[in-house]
mmCIF file of C-alpha atoms in Angstrom:
data_model
loop_
_atom_site.group_PDB
_atom_site.id
_atom_site.type_symbol
_atom_site.label_atom_id
_atom_site.label_comp_id
_atom_site.label_asym_id
_atom_site.label_seq_id
_atom_site.Cartn_x
_atom_site.Cartn_y
_atom_site.Cartn_z
ATOM 1 C CA GLN Z 1 0.000 0.000 0.000
ATOM 2 C CA SER Z 2 1.469 3.342 -1.097
ATOM 3 C CA ALA Z 3 1.756 6.252 1.284
ATOM 4 C CA LEU Z 4 -0.076 8.610 -1.122
ATOM 5 C CA THR Z 5 -3.406 7.566 -2.616
ATOM 6 C CA GLN Z 6 -4.113 8.005 -6.311
ATOM 7 C CA PRO Z 7 -6.965 6.649 -8.431
ATOM 8 C CA ALA Z 8 -5.862 3.541 -10.301
ATOM 9 C CA SER Z 9 -7.129 4.895 -13.606
ATOM 10 C CA VAL Z 10 -8.679 7.899 -15.284
ATOM 11 C CA SER Z 11 -9.731 8.504 -18.856
ATOM 12 C CA GLY Z 12 -10.709 11.283 -21.188
ATOM 13 C CA SER Z 13 -11.215 12.086 -24.835
ATOM 14 C CA PRO Z 14 -8.828 14.157 -26.919
ATOM 15 C CA GLY Z 15 -9.221 17.841 -26.174
ATOM 16 C CA GLN Z 16 -10.823 17.269 -22.781
ATOM 17 C CA SER Z 17 -9.288 17.967 -19.375
ATOM 18 C CA VAL Z 18 -8.651 15.425 -16.648
ATOM 19 C CA THR Z 19 -7.556 15.825 -13.039
ATOM 20 C CA ILE Z 20 -5.630 13.238 -11.066
ATOM 21 C CA SER Z 21 -5.845 13.481 -7.297
ATOM 22 C CA CYS Z 22 -3.179 12.521 -4.793
ATOM 23 C CA ILE Z 23 -4.320 12.185 -1.200
ATOM 24 C CA GLY Z 24 -1.754 12.377 1.567
ATOM 25 C CA THR Z 25 -1.741 13.279 5.253
ATOM 26 C CA ASN Z 26 -0.760 16.084 7.614
ATOM 27 C CA SER Z 27 2.696 14.510 7.700
ATOM 28 C CA ASP Z 28 3.447 14.979 4.028
ATOM 29 C CA ILE Z 29 1.320 16.941 1.536
ATOM 30 C CA GLY Z 30 -0.442 18.828 4.303
ATOM 31 C CA THR Z 31 2.818 20.160 5.745
ATOM 32 C CA TYR Z 32 5.245 20.568 2.875
ATOM 33 C CA ASP Z 33 4.950 22.399 -0.446
ATOM 34 C CA LEU Z 34 7.262 19.760 -1.886
ATOM 35 C CA VAL Z 35 4.935 17.820 -4.159
ATOM 36 C CA SER Z 36 6.076 16.656 -7.573
ATOM 37 C CA TRP Z 37 4.475 14.776 -10.445
ATOM 38 C CA TYR Z 38 5.981 12.355 -12.955
ATOM 39 C CA GLN Z 39 4.845 10.894 -16.262
ATOM 40 C CA GLN Z 40 5.977 7.424 -17.292
ATOM 41 C CA HIS Z 41 5.397 5.796 -20.658
ATOM 42 C CA PRO Z 42 5.695 1.987 -20.895
ATOM 43 C CA GLY Z 43 9.288 0.802 -20.778
ATOM 44 C CA LYS Z 44 10.631 4.312 -20.206
ATOM 45 C CA ALA Z 45 12.055 6.179 -17.263
ATOM 46 C CA PRO Z 46 9.762 8.627 -15.474
ATOM 47 C CA LYS Z 47 9.808 12.272 -16.518
ATOM 48 C CA LEU Z 48 9.356 15.242 -14.184
ATOM 49 C CA LEU Z 49 6.228 17.267 -14.961
ATOM 50 C CA ILE Z 50 5.671 19.448 -11.890
ATOM 51 C CA SER Z 51 7.811 20.337 -8.862
ATOM 52 C CA GLU Z 52 7.053 22.232 -5.644
ATOM 53 C CA VAL Z 53 3.291 21.797 -6.198
ATOM 54 C CA THR Z 54 2.928 24.164 -9.164
ATOM 55 C CA LYS Z 55 6.291 24.710 -10.892
ATOM 56 C CA ARG Z 56 6.666 23.439 -14.425
ATOM 57 C CA PRO Z 57 10.221 22.719 -15.620
ATOM 58 C CA SER Z 58 11.430 24.159 -18.876
ATOM 59 C CA GLY Z 59 10.239 22.032 -21.781
ATOM 60 C CA VAL Z 60 7.106 20.701 -20.093
ATOM 61 C CA SER Z 61 3.891 21.616 -21.879
ATOM 62 C CA GLY Z 62 1.705 24.302 -20.334
ATOM 63 C CA ARG Z 63 -1.167 21.835 -20.565
ATOM 64 C CA PHE Z 64 0.117 20.295 -17.327
ATOM 65 C CA SER Z 65 -0.600 22.141 -14.085
ATOM 66 C CA GLY Z 66 -0.430 21.310 -10.396
ATOM 67 C CA SER Z 67 -2.248 22.465 -7.294
ATOM 68 C CA LYS Z 68 -2.729 21.610 -3.645
ATOM 69 C CA SER Z 69 -5.464 21.988 -1.067
ATOM 70 C CA GLY Z 70 -4.977 20.664 2.429
ATOM 71 C CA ASN Z 71 -3.737 17.093 2.270
ATOM 72 C CA THR Z 72 -4.611 16.649 -1.403
ATOM 73 C CA ALA Z 73 -2.538 17.516 -4.435
ATOM 74 C CA SER Z 74 -3.852 17.470 -7.984
ATOM 75 C CA LEU Z 75 -2.470 17.289 -11.497
ATOM 76 C CA THR Z 76 -4.625 18.694 -14.270
ATOM 77 C CA ILE Z 77 -3.989 17.886 -17.909
ATOM 78 C CA SER Z 78 -5.871 20.101 -20.330
ATOM 79 C CA GLY Z 79 -6.382 19.608 -24.054
ATOM 80 C CA LEU Z 80 -5.732 15.863 -23.821
ATOM 81 C CA GLN Z 81 -3.587 14.426 -26.585
ATOM 82 C CA PRO Z 82 -3.000 10.769 -27.493
ATOM 83 C CA GLU Z 83 0.624 10.993 -26.333
ATOM 84 C CA ASP Z 84 -0.576 11.879 -22.836
ATOM 85 C CA GLU Z 85 -1.607 8.242 -22.374
ATOM 86 C CA ALA Z 86 0.805 7.076 -19.671
ATOM 87 C CA ASP Z 87 1.161 6.381 -15.959
ATOM 88 C CA TYR Z 88 1.322 9.366 -13.610
ATOM 89 C CA TYR Z 89 2.878 9.426 -10.144
ATOM 90 C CA CYS Z 90 2.723 11.985 -7.386
ATOM 91 C CA CYS Z 91 5.462 12.362 -4.807
ATOM 92 C CA SER Z 92 5.839 14.321 -1.595
ATOM 93 C CA TYR Z 93 8.471 15.052 0.998
ATOM 94 C CA ALA Z 94 7.431 13.535 4.317
ATOM 95 C CA GLY Z 95 10.253 14.542 6.655
ATOM 96 C CA GLY Z 96 11.120 12.507 9.709
ATOM 97 C CA ARG Z 97 12.489 9.048 8.985
ATOM 98 C CA THR Z 98 10.186 8.549 5.985
ATOM 99 C CA PHE Z 99 11.643 11.343 3.834
ATOM 100 C CA VAL Z 100 9.935 10.696 0.491
ATOM 101 C CA VAL Z 101 6.654 9.022 -0.431
ATOM 102 C CA PHE Z 102 5.161 8.213 -3.825
ATOM 103 C CA GLY Z 103 1.599 7.552 -4.881
ATOM 104 C CA GLY Z 104 0.663 4.200 -6.349
ATOM 105 C CA GLY Z 105 0.291 5.664 -9.832
ATOM 106 C CA THR Z 106 -2.622 6.469 -12.119
ATOM 107 C CA LYS Z 107 -3.026 5.064 -15.605
ATOM 108 C CA LEU Z 108 -4.411 7.671 -17.987
ATOM 109 C CA THR Z 109 -6.261 6.390 -21.018
ATOM 110 C CA VAL Z 110 -7.011 8.756 -23.876
ATOM 111 C CA LEU Z 111 -10.143 7.392 -25.484
ATOM 112 C CA GLU S 1 22.819 17.434 -21.916
ATOM 113 C CA VAL S 2 22.401 15.616 -18.616
ATOM 114 C CA GLN S 3 23.145 11.915 -18.800
ATOM 115 C CA LEU S 4 22.881 9.296 -16.072
ATOM 116 C CA VAL S 5 24.020 5.798 -16.973
ATOM 117 C CA GLU S 6 23.473 2.966 -14.502
ATOM 118 C CA SER S 7 25.427 -0.273 -14.568
ATOM 119 C CA GLY S 8 25.943 -3.352 -12.440
ATOM 120 C CA GLY S 9 22.483 -4.902 -12.446
ATOM 121 C CA GLY S 10 21.847 -8.605 -12.867
ATOM 122 C CA LEU S 11 20.708 -11.812 -11.205
ATOM 123 C CA VAL S 12 21.632 -12.472 -7.591
ATOM 124 C CA LYS S 13 20.547 -15.067 -5.057
ATOM 125 C CA PRO S 14 18.594 -14.170 -1.921
ATOM 126 C CA GLY S 15 20.987 -13.095 0.792
ATOM 127 C CA GLY S 16 23.551 -11.965 -1.754
ATOM 128 C CA SER S 17 25.056 -8.581 -2.555
ATOM 129 C CA LEU S 18 25.274 -6.367 -5.598
ATOM 130 C CA LYS S 19 26.687 -2.925 -6.308
ATOM 131 C CA LEU S 20 25.184 -0.537 -8.838
ATOM 132 C CA ALA S 21 27.040 2.423 -10.293
ATOM 133 C CA CYS S 22 25.685 5.536 -11.982
ATOM 134 C CA ALA S 23 27.968 7.642 -14.170
ATOM 135 C CA ALA S 24 26.813 11.236 -14.514
ATOM 136 C CA SER S 25 27.610 13.936 -17.041
ATOM 137 C CA GLY S 26 26.259 17.241 -18.288
ATOM 138 C CA PHE S 27 26.023 19.014 -14.917
ATOM 139 C CA THR S 28 28.178 19.901 -11.921
ATOM 140 C CA PHE S 29 28.045 16.548 -10.189
ATOM 141 C CA LYS S 30 29.892 17.573 -7.026
ATOM 142 C CA ASN S 31 27.100 20.038 -6.169
ATOM 143 C CA ALA S 32 24.276 17.577 -6.788
ATOM 144 C CA TRP S 33 22.240 15.526 -4.386
ATOM 145 C CA MET S 34 21.614 12.096 -5.892
ATOM 146 C CA SER S 35 18.897 9.552 -5.166
ATOM 147 C CA TRP S 36 18.029 6.006 -6.139
ATOM 148 C CA VAL S 37 14.401 5.166 -6.945
ATOM 149 C CA ARG S 38 13.227 1.656 -7.747
ATOM 150 C CA GLN S 39 10.271 0.102 -9.502
ATOM 151 C CA ALA S 40 9.290 -3.519 -9.017
ATOM 152 C CA PRO S 41 7.889 -5.269 -12.117
ATOM 153 C CA GLY S 42 4.416 -3.926 -12.850
ATOM 154 C CA LYS S 43 4.455 -1.787 -9.704
ATOM 155 C CA GLY S 44 4.872 1.872 -8.779
ATOM 156 C CA LEU S 45 7.867 3.981 -7.861
ATOM 157 C CA GLU S 46 9.605 3.666 -4.513
ATOM 158 C CA TRP S 47 12.308 5.977 -3.172
ATOM 159 C CA VAL S 48 15.318 3.999 -1.968
ATOM 160 C CA GLY S 49 17.700 6.590 -0.591
ATOM 161 C CA ARG S 50 19.701 9.753 -1.143
ATOM 162 C CA ILE S 51 23.178 11.162 -0.727
ATOM 163 C CA LYS S 52 23.747 14.875 -0.358
ATOM 164 C CA SER S 53 26.668 16.788 -1.854
ATOM 165 C CA TYR S 54 30.110 17.059 -0.240
ATOM 166 C CA ALA S 55 29.257 20.640 0.716
ATOM 167 C CA ASP S 56 26.206 19.326 2.547
ATOM 168 C CA GLY S 57 28.200 16.675 4.351
ATOM 169 C CA GLU S 58 27.494 13.739 1.997
ATOM 170 C CA THR S 59 24.660 12.871 4.363
ATOM 171 C CA THR S 60 22.776 9.704 3.435
ATOM 172 C CA ASP S 61 19.172 8.806 4.182
ATOM 173 C CA TYR S 62 17.271 5.631 3.347
ATOM 174 C CA ALA S 63 13.757 4.277 3.048
ATOM 175 C CA GLY S 64 12.679 1.942 5.829
ATOM 176 C CA PRO S 65 12.633 -1.309 3.796
ATOM 177 C CA VAL S 66 16.305 -0.948 2.805
ATOM 178 C CA ARG S 67 17.770 0.802 5.831
ATOM 179 C CA ASP S 68 20.810 -1.016 7.207
ATOM 180 C CA ARG S 69 21.015 -3.232 4.075
ATOM 181 C CA PHE S 70 21.651 -0.679 1.315
ATOM 182 C CA PHE S 71 24.333 2.015 1.302
ATOM 183 C CA ILE S 72 24.869 4.925 -1.054
ATOM 184 C CA SER S 73 28.243 6.501 -1.709
ATOM 185 C CA ARG S 74 29.763 8.838 -4.262
ATOM 186 C CA THR S 75 33.099 9.600 -5.924
ATOM 187 C CA ASP S 76 32.982 13.165 -7.180
ATOM 188 C CA SER S 77 36.289 12.816 -9.042
ATOM 189 C CA ARG S 78 34.613 10.155 -11.198
ATOM 190 C CA ASN S 79 31.168 11.805 -11.331
ATOM 191 C CA THR S 80 29.759 8.524 -10.058
ATOM 192 C CA VAL S 81 27.267 7.514 -7.389
ATOM 193 C CA TYR S 82 26.960 3.966 -6.081
ATOM 194 C CA LEU S 83 24.309 1.795 -4.475
ATOM 195 C CA GLN S 84 25.698 -1.101 -2.457
ATOM 196 C CA MET S 85 22.929 -3.618 -1.806
ATOM 197 C CA GLY S 86 23.282 -6.402 0.752
ATOM 198 C CA SER S 87 21.149 -9.123 2.350
ATOM 199 C CA LEU S 88 19.047 -9.010 -0.788
ATOM 200 C CA LYS S 89 15.481 -10.290 -0.706
ATOM 201 C CA THR S 90 13.193 -11.374 -3.519
ATOM 202 C CA GLU S 91 11.145 -8.241 -2.903
ATOM 203 C CA ASP S 92 14.170 -6.123 -3.857
ATOM 204 C CA THR S 93 13.694 -7.261 -7.467
ATOM 205 C CA ALA S 94 13.184 -4.049 -9.435
ATOM 206 C CA VAL S 95 14.523 -1.612 -11.961
ATOM 207 C CA TYR S 96 16.762 0.787 -10.087
ATOM 208 C CA TYR S 97 16.915 4.363 -11.340
ATOM 209 C CA CYS S 98 19.626 6.873 -10.558
ATOM 210 C CA VAL S 99 18.125 10.368 -10.304
ATOM 211 C CA THR S 100 19.238 13.913 -9.591
ATOM 212 C CA ASN S 101 17.630 15.202 -6.403
ATOM 213 C CA THR S 102 17.513 18.993 -6.750
ATOM 214 C CA ILE S 103 15.649 19.523 -3.500
ATOM 215 C CA GLU S 104 13.608 17.185 -1.354
ATOM 216 C CA ALA S 105 11.142 15.126 -3.429
ATOM 217 C CA PHE S 106 12.248 16.836 -6.642
ATOM 218 C CA PHE S 107 13.734 14.321 -9.060
ATOM 219 C CA GLU S 108 14.693 16.212 -12.184
ATOM 220 C CA PHE S 109 16.779 13.852 -14.336
ATOM 221 C CA TRP S 110 16.528 10.063 -14.495
ATOM 222 C CA GLY S 111 18.825 7.347 -15.801
ATOM 223 C CA GLN S 112 17.533 4.551 -18.013
ATOM 224 C CA GLY S 113 17.435 2.131 -15.093
ATOM 225 C CA SER S 114 19.233 -1.079 -14.178
ATOM 226 C CA LEU S 115 17.346 -4.318 -13.549
ATOM 227 C CA VAL S 116 18.161 -6.248 -10.403
ATOM 228 C CA THR S 117 16.611 -9.693 -10.078
ATOM 229 C CA VAL S 118 16.819 -11.517 -6.757
ATOM 230 C CA SER S 119 15.965 -15.168 -7.239
ATOM 231 C CA SER S 120 17.261 -18.596 -6.358
#
């Protein structure tokens, strides 16, 4: 069981928007603005999409955005494209002796 | 261009040891924090551990499941970070990724991964 809870799957049609939630606790997401999101295509290494809740690295499409409210972080993908079909993982700093926790991953299907 | 190239993976028996290496290029390695993240077959990502830069004391921290069995070290003169794995268990079977760790929980660049299989 992962420390952060994500839906196992989400889906959307091309051009639509989807939001992936990531539920944590007061010990991680609720305390630290150190949430990141990663995209992973089959057989490939993960790719950073969002850092520090909302920051988008250079080269990442503006269609990806992050937010946080309380113990829940969210990744929104707007204007869905076929190449967005992938697994998405959230991650948060958790301090203490845990340090870093990941979500279990969400499989995005573009219908 | 940042490149991270892992090596050293393979098949090892339960209870055995294995050492992975990650050769880095394209950035100032000596200033970088480096982490290892693993992914069991068909499963999600799991942080393994991290080593800070020399300037930050080369402090190491580890996830609970590997603490006291795995050890991370670095050789800045060779731009290389290592993961020494001991007392290996079948549940350690995974692809191990070397990643740059810009700040806590911020993994910017990833290697291609190295598969470690623990089986008798």
